[in-house]
Short mmCIF file of N, CA and C in Angstrom, two decimals:
data_model
loop_
_atom_site.label_atom_id
_atom_site.label_comp_id
_atom_site.label_asym_id
_atom_site.label_seq_id
_atom_site.Cartn_x
_atom_site.Cartn_y
_atom_site.Cartn_z
N MET A 1 0.82 -1.19 0.00
CA MET A 1 0.00 0.00 0.00
C MET A 1 0.87 1.26 0.00
N LEU A 2 1.93 1.22 0.75
CA LEU A 2 2.81 2.39 0.77
C LEU A 2 3.50 2.61 -0.56
N ALA A 3 3.86 1.50 -1.23
CA ALA A 3 4.47 1.63 -2.56
C ALA A 3 3.47 2.23 -3.54
N LEU A 4 2.22 1.83 -3.46
CA LEU A 4 1.18 2.40 -4.32
C LEU A 4 0.96 3.88 -4.01
N THR A 5 1.05 4.23 -2.75
CA THR A 5 0.92 5.63 -2.35
C THR A 5 2.03 6.47 -2.95
N PHE A 6 3.27 6.03 -2.80
CA PHE A 6 4.39 6.81 -3.33
C PHE A 6 4.40 6.84 -4.85
N TYR A 7 3.96 5.76 -5.48
CA TYR A 7 3.86 5.74 -6.93
C TYR A 7 2.88 6.81 -7.42
N ASN A 8 1.73 6.89 -6.79
CA ASN A 8 0.74 7.89 -7.19
C ASN A 8 1.19 9.31 -6.85
N LEU A 9 1.94 9.47 -5.77
CA LEU A 9 2.49 10.78 -5.46
C LEU A 9 3.51 11.23 -6.50
N PHE A 10 4.32 10.30 -6.98
CA PHE A 10 5.29 10.64 -8.04
C PHE A 10 4.57 11.00 -9.34
N ILE A 11 3.50 10.28 -9.66
CA ILE A 11 2.73 10.62 -10.86
C ILE A 11 2.09 12.00 -10.69
N PHE A 12 1.57 12.28 -9.50
CA PHE A 12 1.00 13.60 -9.24
C PHE A 12 2.05 14.70 -9.38
N ALA A 13 3.26 14.44 -8.91
CA ALA A 13 4.32 15.45 -8.99
C ALA A 13 4.66 15.77 -10.45
N GLY A 14 4.54 14.78 -11.32
CA GLY A 14 4.85 15.02 -12.72
C GLY A 14 3.71 15.58 -13.52
N THR A 15 2.48 15.19 -13.21
CA THR A 15 1.35 15.60 -14.04
C THR A 15 0.49 16.69 -13.42
N ARG A 16 0.55 16.87 -12.13
CA ARG A 16 -0.29 17.82 -11.38
C ARG A 16 -1.79 17.52 -11.55
N ASN A 17 -2.11 16.25 -11.80
CA ASN A 17 -3.50 15.80 -11.86
C ASN A 17 -3.93 15.44 -10.44
N ARG A 18 -4.92 16.15 -9.93
CA ARG A 18 -5.30 15.98 -8.53
C ARG A 18 -5.89 14.61 -8.22
N SER A 19 -6.38 13.90 -9.21
CA SER A 19 -6.94 12.58 -8.94
C SER A 19 -5.86 11.63 -8.42
N PHE A 20 -4.64 11.76 -8.90
CA PHE A 20 -3.55 10.93 -8.39
C PHE A 20 -3.21 11.29 -6.94
N PHE A 21 -3.29 12.57 -6.61
CA PHE A 21 -3.04 12.98 -5.23
C PHE A 21 -4.11 12.44 -4.30
N TYR A 22 -5.38 12.53 -4.72
CA TYR A 22 -6.47 12.03 -3.88
C TYR A 22 -6.39 10.52 -3.70
N TYR A 23 -5.98 9.80 -4.74
CA TYR A 23 -5.83 8.36 -4.59
C TYR A 23 -4.66 8.02 -3.69
N ALA A 24 -3.58 8.78 -3.77
CA ALA A 24 -2.45 8.56 -2.88
C ALA A 24 -2.84 8.83 -1.43
N ALA A 25 -3.61 9.89 -1.21
CA ALA A 25 -4.10 10.19 0.14
C ALA A 25 -5.03 9.09 0.64
N TYR A 26 -5.87 8.56 -0.26
CA TYR A 26 -6.78 7.48 0.09
C TYR A 26 -6.00 6.22 0.50
N THR A 27 -5.01 5.83 -0.30
CA THR A 27 -4.26 4.61 0.04
C THR A 27 -3.42 4.80 1.30
N LEU A 28 -2.88 5.98 1.51
CA LEU A 28 -2.13 6.23 2.74
C LEU A 28 -3.04 6.18 3.96
N THR A 29 -4.22 6.79 3.85
CA THR A 29 -5.18 6.76 4.96
C THR A 29 -5.65 5.35 5.22
N TYR A 30 -5.86 4.58 4.17
CA TYR A 30 -6.27 3.18 4.30
C TYR A 30 -5.21 2.38 5.06
N CYS A 31 -3.96 2.60 4.71
CA CYS A 31 -2.86 1.89 5.36
C CYS A 31 -2.74 2.30 6.83
N VAL A 32 -2.84 3.58 7.11
CA VAL A 32 -2.74 4.06 8.49
C VAL A 32 -3.92 3.58 9.33
N ALA A 33 -5.11 3.58 8.74
CA ALA A 33 -6.30 3.13 9.48
C ALA A 33 -6.18 1.66 9.88
N TRP A 34 -5.73 0.83 8.96
CA TRP A 34 -5.57 -0.58 9.31
C TRP A 34 -4.38 -0.79 10.25
N ALA A 35 -3.37 0.06 10.17
CA ALA A 35 -2.27 -0.03 11.13
C ALA A 35 -2.76 0.25 12.54
N PHE A 36 -3.65 1.23 12.69
CA PHE A 36 -4.24 1.50 13.99
C PHE A 36 -5.08 0.32 14.47
N THR A 37 -5.78 -0.33 13.55
CA THR A 37 -6.60 -1.48 13.91
C THR A 37 -5.76 -2.62 14.46
N PHE A 38 -4.60 -2.82 13.87
CA PHE A 38 -3.71 -3.89 14.33
C PHE A 38 -2.68 -3.41 15.36
N HIS A 39 -2.90 -2.23 15.94
CA HIS A 39 -2.12 -1.67 17.06
C HIS A 39 -0.65 -1.45 16.74
N VAL A 40 -0.36 -1.16 15.49
CA VAL A 40 1.04 -0.88 15.10
C VAL A 40 1.55 0.40 15.77
N PRO A 41 0.81 1.52 15.77
CA PRO A 41 1.33 2.71 16.45
C PRO A 41 1.52 2.50 17.96
N ALA A 42 0.68 1.68 18.56
CA ALA A 42 0.83 1.41 20.00
C ALA A 42 2.07 0.58 20.27
N ASP A 43 2.33 -0.42 19.43
CA ASP A 43 3.49 -1.29 19.65
C ASP A 43 4.80 -0.62 19.26
N VAL A 44 4.80 0.14 18.20
CA VAL A 44 6.05 0.73 17.69
C VAL A 44 6.37 2.06 18.36
N PHE A 45 5.36 2.94 18.48
CA PHE A 45 5.61 4.29 18.97
C PHE A 45 5.08 4.55 20.37
N GLY A 46 4.34 3.61 20.95
CA GLY A 46 3.76 3.82 22.27
C GLY A 46 2.59 4.78 22.24
N PHE A 47 1.89 4.89 21.10
CA PHE A 47 0.77 5.81 20.92
C PHE A 47 -0.52 5.05 21.23
N TYR A 48 -1.12 5.34 22.38
CA TYR A 48 -2.30 4.60 22.85
C TYR A 48 -3.57 5.43 22.86
N ASP A 49 -3.60 6.56 22.21
CA ASP A 49 -4.76 7.44 22.25
C ASP A 49 -5.86 6.88 21.34
N LEU A 50 -6.94 6.39 21.92
CA LEU A 50 -8.01 5.75 21.16
C LEU A 50 -8.92 6.74 20.44
N ARG A 51 -8.80 8.02 20.73
CA ARG A 51 -9.61 9.00 20.02
C ARG A 51 -9.26 9.08 18.54
N TRP A 52 -8.05 8.70 18.17
CA TRP A 52 -7.60 8.74 16.78
C TRP A 52 -7.76 7.40 16.07
N HIS A 53 -8.32 6.44 16.75
CA HIS A 53 -8.34 5.08 16.24
C HIS A 53 -9.15 4.93 14.96
N TYR A 54 -10.31 5.56 14.86
CA TYR A 54 -11.18 5.39 13.70
C TYR A 54 -11.22 6.59 12.77
N VAL A 55 -10.39 7.56 12.99
CA VAL A 55 -10.38 8.76 12.14
C VAL A 55 -10.05 8.38 10.69
N GLY A 56 -9.12 7.48 10.51
CA GLY A 56 -8.76 7.05 9.15
C GLY A 56 -9.92 6.43 8.42
N PHE A 57 -10.69 5.59 9.11
CA PHE A 57 -11.83 4.96 8.46
C PHE A 57 -12.94 5.96 8.16
N PHE A 58 -13.06 7.00 8.98
CA PHE A 58 -14.06 8.03 8.70
C PHE A 58 -13.63 8.93 7.54
N LEU A 59 -12.33 9.06 7.29
CA LEU A 59 -11.85 9.87 6.17
C LEU A 59 -11.88 9.14 4.84
N LEU A 60 -11.96 7.81 4.85
CA LEU A 60 -11.92 7.06 3.60
C LEU A 60 -13.04 7.41 2.63
N PRO A 61 -14.31 7.52 3.05
CA PRO A 61 -15.33 7.90 2.07
C PRO A 61 -15.13 9.31 1.50
N VAL A 62 -14.61 10.21 2.30
CA VAL A 62 -14.36 11.57 1.81
C VAL A 62 -13.28 11.56 0.73
N LEU A 63 -12.17 10.89 1.00
CA LEU A 63 -11.08 10.86 0.03
C LEU A 63 -11.46 10.06 -1.21
N ASN A 64 -12.24 8.99 -1.02
CA ASN A 64 -12.68 8.20 -2.16
C ASN A 64 -13.61 9.02 -3.05
N THR A 65 -14.49 9.82 -2.46
CA THR A 65 -15.39 10.66 -3.24
C THR A 65 -14.61 11.73 -4.00
N LEU A 66 -13.64 12.35 -3.36
CA LEU A 66 -12.80 13.33 -4.05
C LEU A 66 -12.06 12.69 -5.22
N PHE A 67 -11.58 11.47 -5.01
CA PHE A 67 -10.86 10.78 -6.08
C PHE A 67 -11.76 10.54 -7.27
N TYR A 68 -12.93 9.94 -7.07
CA TYR A 68 -13.72 9.60 -8.25
C TYR A 68 -14.37 10.82 -8.88
N LEU A 69 -14.60 11.89 -8.13
CA LEU A 69 -15.10 13.12 -8.75
C LEU A 69 -14.10 13.71 -9.73
N HIS A 70 -12.81 13.70 -9.34
CA HIS A 70 -11.77 14.27 -10.20
C HIS A 70 -11.32 13.29 -11.27
N PHE A 71 -11.31 12.00 -10.96
CA PHE A 71 -10.86 11.01 -11.94
C PHE A 71 -11.85 10.88 -13.10
N LEU A 72 -13.14 10.85 -12.77
CA LEU A 72 -14.16 10.72 -13.80
C LEU A 72 -14.57 12.05 -14.41
N LYS A 73 -14.09 13.17 -13.84
CA LYS A 73 -14.42 14.53 -14.30
C LYS A 73 -15.92 14.71 -14.39
N LEU A 74 -16.59 14.39 -13.30
CA LEU A 74 -18.04 14.45 -13.28
C LEU A 74 -18.58 15.87 -13.39
N ASP A 75 -17.82 16.85 -12.95
CA ASP A 75 -18.30 18.23 -13.06
C ASP A 75 -18.39 18.69 -14.51
N GLN A 76 -17.63 18.08 -15.41
CA GLN A 76 -17.69 18.42 -16.82
C GLN A 76 -18.64 17.52 -17.60
N ARG A 77 -18.63 16.23 -17.29
CA ARG A 77 -19.41 15.27 -18.08
C ARG A 77 -20.84 15.12 -17.58
N LEU A 78 -21.02 14.97 -16.29
CA LEU A 78 -22.35 14.81 -15.70
C LEU A 78 -22.47 15.72 -14.49
N PRO A 79 -22.74 17.00 -14.70
CA PRO A 79 -22.75 17.94 -13.57
C PRO A 79 -23.84 17.64 -12.54
N CYS A 80 -24.93 17.02 -12.95
CA CYS A 80 -25.98 16.72 -11.95
C CYS A 80 -25.53 15.64 -10.97
N TRP A 81 -24.59 14.78 -11.38
CA TRP A 81 -24.08 13.76 -10.46
C TRP A 81 -22.95 14.30 -9.58
N ALA A 82 -22.32 15.37 -9.99
CA ALA A 82 -21.20 15.92 -9.22
C ALA A 82 -21.66 16.79 -8.07
N ALA A 83 -22.89 17.23 -8.09
CA ALA A 83 -23.38 18.14 -7.05
C ALA A 83 -23.69 17.43 -5.77
#
């Protein structure tokens, strides 16, 4: 997942297409959210604050929506679906 994140970030750096940035943010958030689920930050960094435990999962629909809005260019092709 991290390799896919960095790959999309490099594509974004070259093309400045925001859909690649949103997908990179989505995959990074996905990886971090599952890392919190399997207690990786608690075991590696000693981070035990449970208030941040599900923030990644709550951000996934937002980032996924931003990705497909920009990837499919819904504001240009189907504006009634982009609203």
